Tab-separated table of C-alpha atoms in Angstrom:
chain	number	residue	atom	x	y	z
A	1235	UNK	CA	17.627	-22.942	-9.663
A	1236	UNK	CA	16.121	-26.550	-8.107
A	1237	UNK	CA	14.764	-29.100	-10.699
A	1238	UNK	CA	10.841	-28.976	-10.267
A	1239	UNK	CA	9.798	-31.626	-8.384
A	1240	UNK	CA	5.843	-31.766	-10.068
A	1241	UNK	CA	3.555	-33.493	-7.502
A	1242	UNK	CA	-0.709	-32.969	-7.904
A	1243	UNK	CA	-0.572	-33.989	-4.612
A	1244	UNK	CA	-1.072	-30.221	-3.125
A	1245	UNK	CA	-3.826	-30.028	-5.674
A	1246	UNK	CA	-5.703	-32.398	-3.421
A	1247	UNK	CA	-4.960	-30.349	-0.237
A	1248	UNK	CA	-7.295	-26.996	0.574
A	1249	UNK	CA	-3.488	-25.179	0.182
A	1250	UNK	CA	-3.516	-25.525	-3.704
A	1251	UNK	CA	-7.403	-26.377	-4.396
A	1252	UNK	CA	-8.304	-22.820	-3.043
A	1253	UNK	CA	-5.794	-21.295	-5.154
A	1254	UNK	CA	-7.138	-23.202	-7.523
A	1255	UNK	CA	-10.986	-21.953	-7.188
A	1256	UNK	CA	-9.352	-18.408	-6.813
A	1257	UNK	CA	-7.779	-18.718	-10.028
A	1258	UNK	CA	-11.521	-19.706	-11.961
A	1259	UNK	CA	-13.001	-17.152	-10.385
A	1260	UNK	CA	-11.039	-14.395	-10.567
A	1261	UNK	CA	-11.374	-15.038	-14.413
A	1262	UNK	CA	-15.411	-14.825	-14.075
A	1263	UNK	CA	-15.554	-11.777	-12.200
A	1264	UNK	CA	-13.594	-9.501	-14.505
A	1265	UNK	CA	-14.461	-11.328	-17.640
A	1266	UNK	CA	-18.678	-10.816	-16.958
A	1267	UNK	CA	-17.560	-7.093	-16.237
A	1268	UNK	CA	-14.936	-6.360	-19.194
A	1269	UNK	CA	-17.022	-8.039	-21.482
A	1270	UNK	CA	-20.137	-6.500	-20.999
A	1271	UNK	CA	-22.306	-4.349	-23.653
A	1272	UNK	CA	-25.360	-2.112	-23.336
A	1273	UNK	CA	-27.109	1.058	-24.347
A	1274	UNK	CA	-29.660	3.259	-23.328
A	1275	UNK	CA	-32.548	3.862	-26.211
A	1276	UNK	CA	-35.522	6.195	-26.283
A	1277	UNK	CA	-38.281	6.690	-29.067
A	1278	UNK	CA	-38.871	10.195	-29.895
A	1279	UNK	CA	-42.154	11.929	-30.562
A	1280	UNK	CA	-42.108	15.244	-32.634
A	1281	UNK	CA	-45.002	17.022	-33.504
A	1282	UNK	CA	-45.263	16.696	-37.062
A	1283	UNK	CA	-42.850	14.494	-37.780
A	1284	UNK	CA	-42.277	10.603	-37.869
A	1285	UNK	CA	-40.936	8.871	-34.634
A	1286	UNK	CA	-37.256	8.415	-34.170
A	1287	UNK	CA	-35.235	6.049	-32.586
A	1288	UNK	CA	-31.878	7.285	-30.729
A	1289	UNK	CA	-29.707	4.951	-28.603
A	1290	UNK	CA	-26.353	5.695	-26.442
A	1291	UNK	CA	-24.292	2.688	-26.623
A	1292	UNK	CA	-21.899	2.331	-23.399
A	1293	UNK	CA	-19.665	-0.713	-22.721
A	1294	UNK	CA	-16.422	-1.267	-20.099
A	1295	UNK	CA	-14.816	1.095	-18.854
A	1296	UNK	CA	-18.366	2.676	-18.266
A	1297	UNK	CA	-17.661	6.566	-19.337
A	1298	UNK	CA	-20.893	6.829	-19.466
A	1299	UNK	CA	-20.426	10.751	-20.145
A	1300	UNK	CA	-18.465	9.917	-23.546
A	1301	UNK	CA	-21.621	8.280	-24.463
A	1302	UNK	CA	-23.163	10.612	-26.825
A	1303	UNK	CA	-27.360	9.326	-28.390
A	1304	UNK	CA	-26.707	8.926	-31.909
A	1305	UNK	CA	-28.200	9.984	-34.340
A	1306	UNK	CA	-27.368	13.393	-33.430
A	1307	UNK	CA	-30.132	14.953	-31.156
A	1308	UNK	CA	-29.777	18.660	-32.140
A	1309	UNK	CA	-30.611	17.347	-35.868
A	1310	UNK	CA	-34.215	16.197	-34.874
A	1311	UNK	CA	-37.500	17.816	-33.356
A	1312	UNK	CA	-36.648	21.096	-34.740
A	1313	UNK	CA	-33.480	21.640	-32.974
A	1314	UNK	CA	-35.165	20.882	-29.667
A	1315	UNK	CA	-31.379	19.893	-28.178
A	1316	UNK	CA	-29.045	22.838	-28.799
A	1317	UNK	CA	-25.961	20.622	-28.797
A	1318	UNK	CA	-25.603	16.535	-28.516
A	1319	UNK	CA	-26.571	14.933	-25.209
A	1320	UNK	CA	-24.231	12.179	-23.157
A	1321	UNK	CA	-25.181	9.893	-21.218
A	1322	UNK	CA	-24.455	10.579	-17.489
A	1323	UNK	CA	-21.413	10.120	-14.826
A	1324	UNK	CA	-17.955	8.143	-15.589
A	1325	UNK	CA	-17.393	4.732	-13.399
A	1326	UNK	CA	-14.196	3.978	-15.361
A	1327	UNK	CA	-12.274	4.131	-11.695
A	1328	UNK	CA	-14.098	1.610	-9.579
A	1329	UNK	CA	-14.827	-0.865	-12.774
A	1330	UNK	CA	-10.806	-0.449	-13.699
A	1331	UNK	CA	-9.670	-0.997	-10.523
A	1332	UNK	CA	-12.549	-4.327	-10.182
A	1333	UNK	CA	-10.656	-6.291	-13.193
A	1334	UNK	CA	-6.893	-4.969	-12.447
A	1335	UNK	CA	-7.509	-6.646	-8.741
A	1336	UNK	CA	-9.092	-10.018	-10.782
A	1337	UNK	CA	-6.341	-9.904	-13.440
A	1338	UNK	CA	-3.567	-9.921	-10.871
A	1339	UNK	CA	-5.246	-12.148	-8.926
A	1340	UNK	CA	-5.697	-14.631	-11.362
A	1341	UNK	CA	-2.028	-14.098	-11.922
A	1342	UNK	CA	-0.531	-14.505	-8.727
A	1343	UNK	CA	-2.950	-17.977	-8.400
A	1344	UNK	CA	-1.692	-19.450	-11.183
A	1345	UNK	CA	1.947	-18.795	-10.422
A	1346	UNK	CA	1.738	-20.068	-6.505
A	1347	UNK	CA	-0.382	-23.071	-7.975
A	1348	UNK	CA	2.984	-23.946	-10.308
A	1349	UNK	CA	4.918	-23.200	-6.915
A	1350	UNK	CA	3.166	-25.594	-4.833
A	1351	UNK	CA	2.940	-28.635	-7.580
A	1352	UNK	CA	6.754	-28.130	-8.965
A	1353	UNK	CA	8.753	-26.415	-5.963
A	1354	UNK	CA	6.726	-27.409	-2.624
A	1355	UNK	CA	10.071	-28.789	-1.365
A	1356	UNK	CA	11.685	-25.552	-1.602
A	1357	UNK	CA	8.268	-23.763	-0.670
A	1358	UNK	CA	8.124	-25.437	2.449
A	1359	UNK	CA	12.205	-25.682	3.345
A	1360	UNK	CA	13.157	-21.889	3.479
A	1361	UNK	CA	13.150	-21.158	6.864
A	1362	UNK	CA	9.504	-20.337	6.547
A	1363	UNK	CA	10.377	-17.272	3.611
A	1364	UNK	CA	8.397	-17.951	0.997
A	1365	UNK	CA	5.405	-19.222	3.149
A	1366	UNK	CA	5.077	-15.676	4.947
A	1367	UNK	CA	5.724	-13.970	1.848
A	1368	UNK	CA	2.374	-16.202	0.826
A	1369	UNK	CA	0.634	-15.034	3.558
A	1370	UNK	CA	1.228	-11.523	3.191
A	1371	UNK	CA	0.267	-11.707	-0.667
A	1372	UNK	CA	-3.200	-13.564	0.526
A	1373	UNK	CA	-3.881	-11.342	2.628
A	1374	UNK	CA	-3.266	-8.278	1.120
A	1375	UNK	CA	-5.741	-9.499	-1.691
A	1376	UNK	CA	-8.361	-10.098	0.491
A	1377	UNK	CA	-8.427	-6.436	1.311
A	1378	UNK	CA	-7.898	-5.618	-2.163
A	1379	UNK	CA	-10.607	-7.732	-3.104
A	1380	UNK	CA	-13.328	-5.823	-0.459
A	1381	UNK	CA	-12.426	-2.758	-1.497
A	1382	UNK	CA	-12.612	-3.388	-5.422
A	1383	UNK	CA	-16.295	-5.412	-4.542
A	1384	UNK	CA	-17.563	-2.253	-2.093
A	1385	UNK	CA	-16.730	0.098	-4.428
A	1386	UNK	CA	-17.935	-1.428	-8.372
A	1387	UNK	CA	-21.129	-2.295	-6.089
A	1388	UNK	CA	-21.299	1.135	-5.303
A	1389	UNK	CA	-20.592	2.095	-8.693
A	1390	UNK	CA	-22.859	-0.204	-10.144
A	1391	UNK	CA	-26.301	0.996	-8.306
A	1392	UNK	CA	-25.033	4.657	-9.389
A	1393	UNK	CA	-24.408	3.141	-12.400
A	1394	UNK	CA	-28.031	2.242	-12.494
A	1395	UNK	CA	-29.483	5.173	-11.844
A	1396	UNK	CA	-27.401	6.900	-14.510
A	1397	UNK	CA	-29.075	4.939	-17.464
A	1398	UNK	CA	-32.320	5.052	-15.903
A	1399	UNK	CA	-32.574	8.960	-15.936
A	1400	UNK	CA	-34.797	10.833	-18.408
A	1401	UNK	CA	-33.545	11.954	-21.550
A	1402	UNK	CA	-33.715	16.153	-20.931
A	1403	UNK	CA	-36.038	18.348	-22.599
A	1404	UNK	CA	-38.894	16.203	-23.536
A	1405	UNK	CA	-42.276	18.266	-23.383
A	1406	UNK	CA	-45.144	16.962	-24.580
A	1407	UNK	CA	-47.238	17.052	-26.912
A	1408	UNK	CA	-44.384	18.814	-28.672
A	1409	UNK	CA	-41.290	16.209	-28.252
A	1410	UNK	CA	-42.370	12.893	-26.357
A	1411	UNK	CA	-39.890	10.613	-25.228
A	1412	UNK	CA	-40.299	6.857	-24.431
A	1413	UNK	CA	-37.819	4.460	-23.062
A	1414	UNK	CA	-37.356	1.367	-24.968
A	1415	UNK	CA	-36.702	-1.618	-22.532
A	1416	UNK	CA	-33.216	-1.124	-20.856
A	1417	UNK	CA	-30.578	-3.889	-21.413
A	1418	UNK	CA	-30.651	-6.487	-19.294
A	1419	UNK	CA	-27.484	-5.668	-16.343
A	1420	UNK	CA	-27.382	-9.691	-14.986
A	1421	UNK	CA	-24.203	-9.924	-16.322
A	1422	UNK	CA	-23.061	-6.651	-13.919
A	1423	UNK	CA	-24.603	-7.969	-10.582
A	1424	UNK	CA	-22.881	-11.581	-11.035
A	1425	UNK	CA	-19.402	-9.521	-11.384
A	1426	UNK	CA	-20.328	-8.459	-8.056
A	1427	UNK	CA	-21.279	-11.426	-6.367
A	1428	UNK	CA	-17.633	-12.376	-8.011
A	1429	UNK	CA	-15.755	-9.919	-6.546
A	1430	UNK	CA	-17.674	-10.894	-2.855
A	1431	UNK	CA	-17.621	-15.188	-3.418
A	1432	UNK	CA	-13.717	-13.983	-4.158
A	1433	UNK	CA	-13.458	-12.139	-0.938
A	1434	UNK	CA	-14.269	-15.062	0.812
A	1435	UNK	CA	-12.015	-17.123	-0.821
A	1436	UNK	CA	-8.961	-15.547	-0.100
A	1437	UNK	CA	-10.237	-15.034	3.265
A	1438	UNK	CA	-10.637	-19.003	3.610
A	1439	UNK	CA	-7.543	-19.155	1.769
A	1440	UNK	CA	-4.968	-17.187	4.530
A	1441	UNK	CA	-5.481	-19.507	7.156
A	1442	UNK	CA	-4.539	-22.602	5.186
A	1443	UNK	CA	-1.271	-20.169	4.353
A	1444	UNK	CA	-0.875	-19.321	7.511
A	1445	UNK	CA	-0.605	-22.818	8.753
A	1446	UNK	CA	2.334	-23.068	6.438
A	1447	UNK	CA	4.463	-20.334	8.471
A	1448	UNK	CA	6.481	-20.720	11.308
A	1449	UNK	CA	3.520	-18.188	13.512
A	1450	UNK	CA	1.718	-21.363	13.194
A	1451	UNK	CA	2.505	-23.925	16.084
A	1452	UNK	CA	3.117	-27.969	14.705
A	1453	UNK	CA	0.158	-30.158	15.671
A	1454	UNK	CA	1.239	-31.703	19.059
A	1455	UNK	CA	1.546	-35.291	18.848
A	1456	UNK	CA	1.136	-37.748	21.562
A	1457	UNK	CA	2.504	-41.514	21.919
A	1458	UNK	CA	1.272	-44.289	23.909
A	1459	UNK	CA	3.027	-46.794	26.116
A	1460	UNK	CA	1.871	-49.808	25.972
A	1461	UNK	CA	1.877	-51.747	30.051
């Protein structure tokens, strides 16, 4: 294999400082999804006896339906709850696929980054190879990164809806149930606008790779004469 040839000169050019920017963000969107904590919590009522608290932690992958309140519900309000109650639906697919699309992305950055600063010369003198290989890669991210942002946004307002739902059989006066104040799910709508602001990156990012192919015509130069 060719001695690397390191140059930061590409890292100057909109070639390597978009794979750059895709590289930083592709670490933000999956690390404010995979790293993000919550639970749903309600204060029971029973008639005669002291309130109770009961929460339903749920964190990444979002099975939401593995999410049982705790302490058990069947225990309190006179067995009110036959059997222990989950939280509801199971986003595990769309939030999965969301960070496997960032991870890899983040991966494939990083290694074209090294390509252009250490191997440019070869990048650039294979008969146009490796540049259309580029291109392809680009652009099959881009779609991969619209349909991982349509479908955790998707996910996410279902998501939503899930943890705002009622915790079942609560009749007053004889079992009340309050909701204490959800947690806070900023951290959830910035992965999206990740997953989008990286949509439009590697959109931006294919034509600057395509200009590296041979599809791409050579800027026509003209020369003047002097009389």
């Amino acid at each position: 294999m060719a001695a690397p040839r390191w140059d930061l000169g590409p890292a100057r050019e909109p070639l390597g400082l978009i794979r750059a920017l895709q590289g930083f963000f592709s670490v933000f969107a999956f690390a404010t999804l995979g790293g993000f904590q919550g639970s749903v919590r309600f204060r029971l009522s029973c008639a005669g006896s002291p309130n109770t608290s009961v929460s339903a932690p749920f964190a990444y992958p979002f099975r939401l339906n593995l999410a049982p309140f705790t302490p058990s519900l069947p225990t309190l309000c006179n067995h009110t709850w036959a059997s222990d109650v989950h939280l509801i639906g199971d986003f595990s697919s769309s939030a999965q696929f969301f960070v496997v699309v960032a991870v890899f992305s983040f991966l494939y950055s990083l290694g074209s980054l090294l390509l252009y600063l250490g191997y440019l010369h070869l990048y650039r003198g294979t008969g146009g190879k490796l540049p259309l290989v580029d291109f392809l890669a680009t652009a099959a991210f881009s779609f991969l990164w619209l349909v991982a942002s349509s479908a955790w946004a998707k996910a996410l307002a279902d998501l939503k809806a899930s943890v705002m739902a009622p915790l079942p059989h609560c009749h007053p006066p004889v079992v009340t149930c309050t909701r204490d104040t959800p947690t806070p799910m900023g951290a959830l709508n910035v992965s999206v606008v990740f997953g989008f602001l990286n949509l439009i990156l590697w959109l931006g990012g294919s034509w600057f790779v395509f200009k590296e192919t041979h599809f791409h015509p050579p800027p026509v130069t003209t020369s003047t004469t002097s009389m």
